[in-house]
């Protein structure tokens, strides 16, 4: 069995002079160069920005052996030193780094000025005209080119002392140029808003090294916004003041009074919004408050009622039933009637309750009336399921909104700029049907609503008992809770679904009952194991040997779902173990470092964040042409089909056939996906799932999580662990509180919040 724990790795160090740059990728700084060291020449590879021939370099990393290129030193960290002696200055100038200077002229300049060359070029550039072949104008051009190169190099060396990577240093210099020294000295926290990739922690480390006091107003204000951003990562739209103050104070290691003093300044500068509801003060980042308020307003605008003649509507539905050999239950028929007459409609229900059949009838109704319909879901897997069920192409919401390769997702209020479809260029359709709405967070929902014109119907379908979205908000629950829109819950389990123990056990769990786990079922099983090591052995056996022939699927299609990321039975360790078992190392399989582990040719992987700029291509069946586009999204799964060690790239083919090449700078967005969290599995369906359940935090190990996990399986659920843990989860109805207020914003837009909430 693969090792469960890994040891700490100590990097090697080498020093030398850059003799020759063999290859450089200008987009990401990936460089291959010859480094002359005391022990001879070394081929060094890594992400090294602003390095030139003749520069002195210290590097930390590892010696590796490449089958084609032999021994190389793979640098994880590089420190650049400016040339100081005449010989290294000559090498630097002769390499052509400075515009207008070639090898012959470099030799004359260094012969004239020696070790004073750089000082002369910077402080007395007119003296260059003393050298034959250099006019005063050319001296000025050389000085400008030197200043530009020197500015970048000095910025790199300056920023290195703050622990900033070469790649990030380039971005910082590109934003501020010579102003960066003032920014670092006075307020490095402004970079969190102005430079992609600089978060609060990075800025705070820089500020500490720059000697900025921890009680600095800049620091505390930035820390408050960071605390709110962390809360958004947990799904919150706002934080109550009594929760924000201690959390921000603890984060910043300052007194709560110091935090509270800065709230008014943030309010005055419109960085936060504070709303009072009863005795509670709610504190929002302005952007998140705005998307909630705008979403509520748009929902009200879209909710137009169209009364249709009752008999005509009934006749139309009966015609569809007859043509398609469908018999709707009363609640399904009522759902169809409400959906076709309202601008906004919500339909919820668990597995086997007929949501898909109802969608098919709705689709046929709208098409029979000559209306254009778009089907969408949050993930590729969910869209594929909807396509198969409805008999019409469904797309991901991102694809439907036409991702345009806008800004990277550093602060998601920029996400609207990443879609070609928006208020100015709305979707050209009469009806939008979105499945798996419980997965949709407030950012994506806001983008969706912005692209829907008044007069277009929006039908939202989902299961409100599943886990909420990974991103902030509880959109589906909040819309239903507002009571403002027509919503119908389908509760009847149909006869065909009753044959599935997965479906019946899911409904039993919702009512608080523990499933029968006597292993007499054909699709719902339990293995009693009390030790982590035994559970891991069992998982590997089930995924690699037992389940594939039982459900007629490949091992890669069997999905391990676990509640947690950390711990022996968490995602990270299970992936290491499963990788070792299902895709072991081999001489003919390239592999490359990725974060805390490595990626290997053939690995099953998942994209872990929205990347609107990631390019992809897709072969068009039966044609030599390829479809191209941008945008790979959180939860997209695929397989590593190529690794280039010399280029540092990883190529992934995703389940929908798209292929994307990951550069060294963004391959950290890929995680192994042999095991994923139950949260990440939302909207997906797998032939079989294996779920280890031994122990975990009470707040996490609840009925909601268990229900979501077992409903991801199509043919087989395999639980492995302790029966008592499963019983405790089903009995635990406590869910982590999400601070959301879309319900209030909807009521506010309807004028129903008089006296309930006010600005503070």
XYZ file of C-alpha atoms in Angstrom, residues 216-716:
501
model
C -1.044 50.595 11.123
C -4.405 51.880 9.876
C -3.622 50.475 6.418
C -2.975 47.043 7.911
C -6.106 46.911 10.034
C -8.369 48.077 7.213
C -6.860 45.527 4.841
C -7.181 42.855 7.538
C -10.890 43.573 7.995
C -11.482 43.121 4.268
C -9.396 39.953 4.358
C -11.490 38.559 7.220
C -14.617 39.198 5.153
C -12.988 37.516 2.150
C -12.146 34.468 4.273
C -15.792 34.349 5.387
C -16.855 34.365 1.729
C -14.665 31.293 1.270
C -16.854 29.626 3.903
C -20.002 30.636 2.026
C -20.914 33.821 3.900
C -22.230 36.983 2.277
C -21.686 39.088 5.408
C -20.462 38.733 8.974
C -22.261 40.017 12.066
C -20.216 42.724 13.723
C -19.889 40.694 16.943
C -18.319 37.884 14.898
C -16.159 40.018 12.605
C -14.494 42.046 15.372
C -12.940 39.113 17.297
C -12.054 37.232 14.101
C -10.296 40.232 12.545
C -8.616 41.095 15.859
C -7.297 37.542 16.193
C -6.147 37.512 12.573
C -4.277 40.802 13.037
C -3.136 40.185 16.639
C -4.570 43.550 17.736
C -7.324 44.636 20.098
C -10.972 44.581 18.983
C -11.204 48.310 19.666
C -8.510 48.933 17.054
C -10.562 46.985 14.498
C -13.813 48.770 15.354
C -12.166 52.168 14.948
C -11.430 51.433 11.285
C -14.965 50.360 10.318
C -16.197 53.921 9.929
C -13.286 54.761 7.606
C -14.065 51.737 5.444
C -17.714 52.799 5.337
C -16.846 56.369 4.350
C -14.594 55.078 1.574
C -17.394 52.763 0.401
C -15.336 49.631 0.935
C -17.922 48.027 3.211
C -21.680 48.256 3.740
C -23.180 48.002 7.226
C -26.858 47.103 7.614
C -28.753 46.940 10.888
C -31.349 44.187 11.432
C -32.768 44.161 14.912
C -29.812 44.200 17.281
C -27.465 42.741 14.684
C -25.061 44.843 12.617
C -24.235 43.076 9.365
C -20.969 43.936 7.653
C -20.506 43.259 3.920
C -17.790 43.896 1.430
C -19.436 46.407 -0.885
C -19.109 44.270 -4.014
C -20.838 41.290 -2.426
C -23.651 43.418 -1.035
C -24.187 44.892 -4.489
C -24.446 41.551 -6.305
C -27.029 40.339 -3.786
C -29.058 43.547 -4.077
C -28.846 43.617 -7.879
C -29.794 39.920 -8.091
C -32.889 40.508 -5.953
C -33.965 43.470 -8.065
C -33.508 41.506 -11.305
C -35.512 38.553 -9.978
C -38.451 40.864 -9.271
C -38.177 42.414 -12.748
C -38.179 39.010 -14.441
C -41.149 37.632 -12.510
C -43.896 38.521 -14.965
C -47.144 36.553 -14.742
C -48.841 35.375 -17.946
C -52.319 33.970 -17.321
C -53.156 31.246 -19.847
C -56.623 29.787 -20.492
C -56.931 26.832 -18.108
C -58.550 24.445 -20.584
C -56.109 25.272 -23.363
C -53.134 24.703 -21.076
C -54.585 21.421 -19.836
C -55.158 20.273 -23.424
C -51.590 21.154 -24.448
C -50.132 19.156 -21.557
C -52.313 16.145 -22.316
C -51.187 16.236 -25.949
C -47.521 16.157 -24.883
C -48.205 13.266 -22.486
C -49.925 11.261 -25.211
C -47.242 11.887 -27.859
C -44.394 10.981 -25.507
C -46.064 8.162 -23.540
C -45.784 10.133 -20.295
C -48.253 10.285 -17.420
C -47.627 13.187 -15.062
C -48.523 13.037 -11.387
C -50.696 15.870 -10.076
C -47.769 17.744 -8.536
C -45.758 17.439 -11.772
C -48.686 18.744 -13.818
C -49.072 21.643 -11.395
C -45.342 22.383 -11.755
C -45.668 22.546 -15.557
C -48.692 24.864 -15.305
C -46.886 27.254 -12.950
C -43.620 27.187 -14.909
C -45.215 28.221 -18.205
C -47.188 31.075 -16.619
C -44.478 32.702 -14.476
C -41.305 34.568 -15.327
C -39.540 32.976 -12.350
C -40.286 29.415 -11.251
C -38.512 27.019 -8.860
C -38.929 23.243 -8.820
C -37.224 21.122 -6.170
C -37.215 17.443 -5.295
C -35.021 14.543 -4.295
C -33.933 11.586 -6.452
C -36.691 9.638 -8.163
C -39.352 12.325 -7.748
C -39.758 13.085 -11.441
C -37.853 16.343 -11.915
C -36.313 15.116 -15.181
C -39.672 13.993 -16.624
C -41.158 17.374 -15.736
C -38.276 19.158 -17.479
C -38.854 17.039 -20.609
C -42.544 18.000 -20.683
C -41.704 21.679 -20.150
C -39.165 21.561 -22.954
C -41.661 20.032 -25.361
C -44.324 22.538 -24.369
C -42.112 25.542 -25.061
C -40.816 24.109 -28.341
C -44.376 23.385 -29.486
C -45.113 27.084 -29.031
C -42.150 28.053 -31.220
C -40.119 29.329 -28.276
C -36.326 29.173 -27.985
C -35.076 27.293 -24.912
C -31.608 27.088 -23.356
C -30.670 24.336 -20.892
C -27.808 24.815 -18.457
C -26.170 23.416 -15.339
C -23.256 24.566 -13.161
C -20.807 21.785 -14.098
C -19.873 19.801 -17.174
C -21.026 16.535 -15.615
C -24.375 18.023 -14.620
C -24.820 19.506 -18.098
C -24.061 16.117 -19.663
C -26.659 14.421 -17.442
C -29.238 17.063 -18.357
C -28.472 16.630 -22.067
C -29.022 12.880 -21.853
C -32.211 13.245 -19.792
C -33.823 16.061 -21.782
C -32.792 14.930 -25.254
C -31.466 18.406 -26.043
C -28.031 19.945 -25.594
C -27.399 21.482 -22.206
C -24.331 23.609 -21.550
C -22.550 24.753 -18.451
C -23.707 28.162 -17.261
C -20.244 29.500 -18.044
C -20.407 28.264 -21.635
C -23.950 29.550 -22.070
C -22.816 32.991 -20.911
C -19.859 32.718 -23.311
C -16.703 33.062 -21.297
C -14.575 35.717 -22.931
C -11.230 35.202 -21.205
C -11.608 38.208 -18.912
C -9.720 38.873 -15.681
C -8.473 36.028 -13.546
C -10.670 35.300 -10.558
C -8.844 37.250 -7.882
C -11.944 39.074 -6.717
C -15.038 37.639 -8.219
C -16.866 40.906 -8.731
C -14.780 41.066 -11.896
C -16.501 37.922 -13.155
C -19.139 39.817 -15.143
C -16.381 41.147 -17.362
C -15.456 37.557 -18.133
C -18.715 36.825 -19.954
C -19.697 38.006 -23.419
C -23.366 37.645 -22.429
C -24.475 40.376 -20.044
C -26.964 43.264 -19.772
C -25.652 44.854 -22.954
C -25.542 41.567 -24.858
C -28.252 39.320 -23.335
C -29.026 35.714 -24.149
C -31.179 35.387 -27.243
C -33.802 32.995 -25.942
C -37.323 32.853 -24.536
C -36.677 30.366 -21.726
C -33.662 29.427 -19.595
C -33.854 26.189 -17.568
C -31.068 25.691 -15.012
C -30.624 22.344 -13.247
C -28.661 21.684 -10.017
C -29.394 25.177 -8.710
C -28.193 24.330 -5.197
C -24.642 24.520 -6.600
C -24.979 28.057 -7.966
C -23.298 30.735 -5.823
C -24.263 34.405 -5.745
C -21.492 35.510 -8.153
C -22.527 33.104 -10.909
C -26.212 33.751 -10.252
C -25.665 37.490 -10.625
C -23.854 36.934 -13.927
C -26.693 34.687 -15.128
C -29.430 37.176 -14.217
C -27.495 40.000 -15.858
C -27.659 38.123 -19.172
C -31.432 37.459 -19.056
C -33.776 40.044 -20.588
C -37.102 40.982 -19.039
C -39.666 38.778 -20.780
C -37.425 35.706 -20.718
C -38.522 32.941 -18.355
C -36.081 31.534 -15.799
C -36.867 28.053 -14.449
C -34.623 26.829 -11.639
C -34.478 23.155 -10.720
C -32.634 21.604 -7.801
C -32.597 19.706 -4.539
C -32.642 22.046 -1.563
C -31.508 19.223 0.751
C -28.105 18.981 -0.916
C -25.062 20.875 0.288
C -24.993 24.588 -0.519
C -22.712 26.014 -3.197
C -18.946 26.007 -2.749
C -18.945 29.776 -3.323
C -20.751 32.357 -1.170
C -24.504 32.417 -0.737
C -27.430 30.019 -0.407
C -29.195 31.155 -3.563
C -31.783 28.392 -4.007
C -32.779 28.263 -0.332
C -32.946 32.041 0.002
C -35.154 32.465 -3.076
C -37.567 29.816 -1.775
C -37.485 31.290 1.752
C -38.482 34.719 0.454
C -41.928 33.327 -0.414
C -42.063 35.780 -3.301
C -41.855 33.355 -6.229
C -43.812 30.319 -7.331
C -42.040 27.183 -6.113
C -43.147 23.560 -6.071
C -41.488 20.663 -4.275
C -41.905 17.204 -5.826
C -42.148 14.633 -3.038
C -43.608 11.470 -4.547
C -41.062 8.740 -5.324
C -42.081 6.937 -8.518
C -42.419 3.172 -8.814
C -39.406 2.729 -11.069
C -37.231 4.671 -8.630
C -38.521 2.521 -5.761
C -36.499 -0.371 -7.210
C -33.290 1.485 -6.328
C -32.084 1.202 -2.738
C -29.938 4.267 -3.399
C -33.073 6.355 -4.037
C -35.100 4.828 -1.204
C -32.256 5.111 1.291
C -31.689 8.759 0.296
C -35.307 9.551 1.180
C -35.022 7.507 4.367
C -31.996 9.571 5.359
C -33.941 12.806 4.787
C -36.564 11.584 7.257
C -33.873 10.712 9.805
C -33.868 6.944 9.287
C -30.706 4.854 9.109
C -30.552 2.779 5.889
C -30.629 -0.989 6.107
C -26.984 -2.003 5.777
C -27.169 -5.807 5.754
C -25.513 -6.051 2.307
C -28.525 -7.847 0.804
C -29.083 -4.883 -1.520
C -27.952 -4.865 -5.142
C -26.746 -1.256 -5.061
C -26.174 -0.149 -1.443
C -23.395 -1.753 0.620
C -21.490 -1.266 3.870
C -18.090 -2.607 4.952
C -17.399 -2.402 8.693
C -13.829 -1.184 9.266
C -12.478 0.583 12.361
C -8.897 1.421 11.357
C -7.753 3.992 8.800
C -5.152 1.681 7.268
C -7.724 -1.095 6.770
C -10.152 1.392 5.230
C -7.513 2.576 2.732
C -6.686 -1.035 1.807
C -10.403 -1.638 1.293
C -10.837 1.467 -0.870
C -7.948 0.477 -3.136
C -9.314 -3.058 -3.538
C -12.844 -1.835 -4.266
C -11.775 0.794 -6.808
C -9.154 -1.280 -8.600
C -10.660 -4.788 -8.480
C -14.162 -5.273 -7.120
C -16.375 -2.465 -8.378
C -15.305 -1.941 -12.041
C -16.686 -5.294 -13.295
C -19.726 -5.022 -10.990
C -20.885 -1.687 -12.431
C -19.254 -2.236 -15.846
C -16.975 0.792 -15.578
C -13.274 1.625 -15.590
C -11.484 2.173 -12.245
C -11.087 5.847 -13.211
C -14.890 6.167 -13.314
C -15.295 4.944 -9.719
C -15.231 7.984 -7.459
C -14.001 8.072 -3.873
C -15.873 10.732 -1.879
C -14.683 11.860 1.527
C -15.896 14.572 3.914
C -12.505 16.214 4.486
C -9.357 17.407 2.736
C -6.949 16.789 5.636
C -6.257 13.730 7.746
C -5.447 10.106 6.926
C -8.844 9.630 5.233
C -8.856 13.106 3.709
C -8.591 13.945 0.025
C -4.878 14.733 0.038
C -3.658 11.483 1.589
C -6.196 9.261 -0.187
C -5.090 10.701 -3.528
C -1.452 9.879 -2.802
C -2.425 6.309 -1.901
C -4.763 5.835 -4.872
C -2.264 7.361 -7.287
C 0.340 4.863 -6.130
C -2.088 1.971 -6.583
C -3.960 2.944 -9.756
C -1.223 4.818 -11.624
C 2.131 3.737 -10.175
C 5.437 5.224 -11.338
C 6.934 3.742 -14.475
C 9.955 4.525 -16.689
C 7.621 5.366 -19.567
C 5.457 7.743 -17.515
C 6.666 11.324 -17.147
C 5.912 13.026 -13.854
C 6.293 16.561 -12.537
C 6.069 18.342 -9.192
C 2.741 19.965 -8.368
C 2.273 21.618 -4.999
C 2.833 19.111 -2.196
C 2.873 16.102 -4.492
C 3.365 15.257 -8.137
C 1.384 14.728 -11.303
C 2.006 11.669 -13.438
C 1.028 10.809 -16.994
C -2.414 9.169 -16.829
C -3.455 10.784 -13.544
C -7.077 11.701 -12.892
C -7.175 15.422 -12.040
C -9.563 18.226 -11.168
C -9.423 21.990 -11.780
C -9.643 23.721 -8.380
C -10.504 27.314 -9.290
C -12.241 29.254 -12.028
C -9.700 30.323 -14.635
C -11.422 32.450 -17.251
C -8.197 32.883 -19.229
C -7.103 29.245 -19.580
C -7.079 28.390 -23.272
C -8.440 25.073 -24.538
C -9.024 23.283 -27.818
C -11.450 20.551 -28.810
C -11.418 18.313 -31.863
C -14.606 18.465 -33.922
C -15.770 14.938 -34.658
C -15.203 13.924 -38.263
C -13.323 17.117 -39.107
C -9.697 18.175 -39.181
C -10.624 21.475 -37.520
C -10.510 22.262 -33.811
C -12.824 24.353 -31.713
C -10.964 26.733 -29.393
C -11.935 28.877 -26.453
C -11.022 30.050 -22.962
C -12.192 29.089 -19.508
C -11.644 26.008 -17.328
C -13.705 25.943 -14.161
C -13.662 24.771 -10.580
C -14.678 21.090 -10.529
C -13.856 20.252 -14.168
C -12.274 16.776 -14.249
C -9.929 15.180 -16.737
C -6.843 13.055 -17.367
C -3.195 14.049 -17.767
C -2.295 13.070 -21.335
C 1.123 14.726 -21.694
C 3.877 16.141 -19.492
C 6.838 18.156 -20.752
C 9.543 18.375 -18.106
C 11.712 20.689 -20.193
C 8.813 23.119 -20.743
C 7.268 22.542 -17.336
C 3.841 22.004 -18.927
C 1.011 19.566 -18.196
C -1.653 18.765 -20.817
C -5.079 17.634 -19.615
C -7.980 16.220 -21.604
C -11.230 16.981 -19.801
C -14.289 14.751 -19.756
C -16.086 16.847 -22.355
C -13.203 16.425 -24.818
C -11.541 19.808 -24.316
C -7.749 19.801 -24.033
C -5.800 22.427 -22.075
C -2.064 22.985 -21.632
C -1.054 24.175 -18.160
C 2.070 26.292 -17.857
C 4.346 26.122 -14.780
C 2.638 29.177 -13.297
C -0.850 27.671 -13.199
C -0.440 23.921 -12.953
C -0.973 24.318 -9.188
C -4.647 24.777 -10.128
C -4.773 21.013 -10.757
C -5.367 18.497 -7.962
C -5.397 14.737 -8.125
C -9.025 13.572 -8.277
C -9.037 9.852 -7.474
C -10.645 11.092 -4.254
C -12.564 14.366 -3.928
C -14.591 15.988 -1.181
C -18.323 15.364 -1.128
C -18.748 19.119 -1.562
C -16.796 19.017 -4.838
C -18.958 16.149 -6.124
C -22.141 18.242 -6.257
C -23.960 18.088 -9.567
C -22.029 14.992 -10.636
C -23.134 11.390 -10.989
C -20.789 8.404 -11.013
C -21.368 4.698 -11.784
C -20.235 3.924 -8.228
C -18.998 5.868 -5.233
C -16.894 4.711 -2.288
C -17.304 6.782 0.862
C -14.977 6.296 3.880
C -16.679 7.363 7.129
C -14.659 6.884 10.311
C -14.672 10.176 12.208
C -14.683 13.926 11.694
C -15.801 17.314 13.059
C -19.419 17.286 14.272
C -20.281 20.437 12.300
C -19.146 18.771 9.081
C -20.354 15.210 9.631
C -24.074 15.811 9.230
C -27.157 14.446 7.473
C -26.892 17.005 4.679
C -23.367 15.847 3.772
C -24.257 12.150 3.929
C -27.345 12.656 1.763
C -25.393 14.586 -0.866
C -22.720 11.882 -0.995
C -24.969 8.871 -1.504
C -27.088 10.637 -4.130
C -24.000 11.011 -6.367
C -24.093 7.274 -7.193
C -25.954 5.915 -10.193
C -25.452 2.157 -9.783
C -23.697 1.497 -6.487
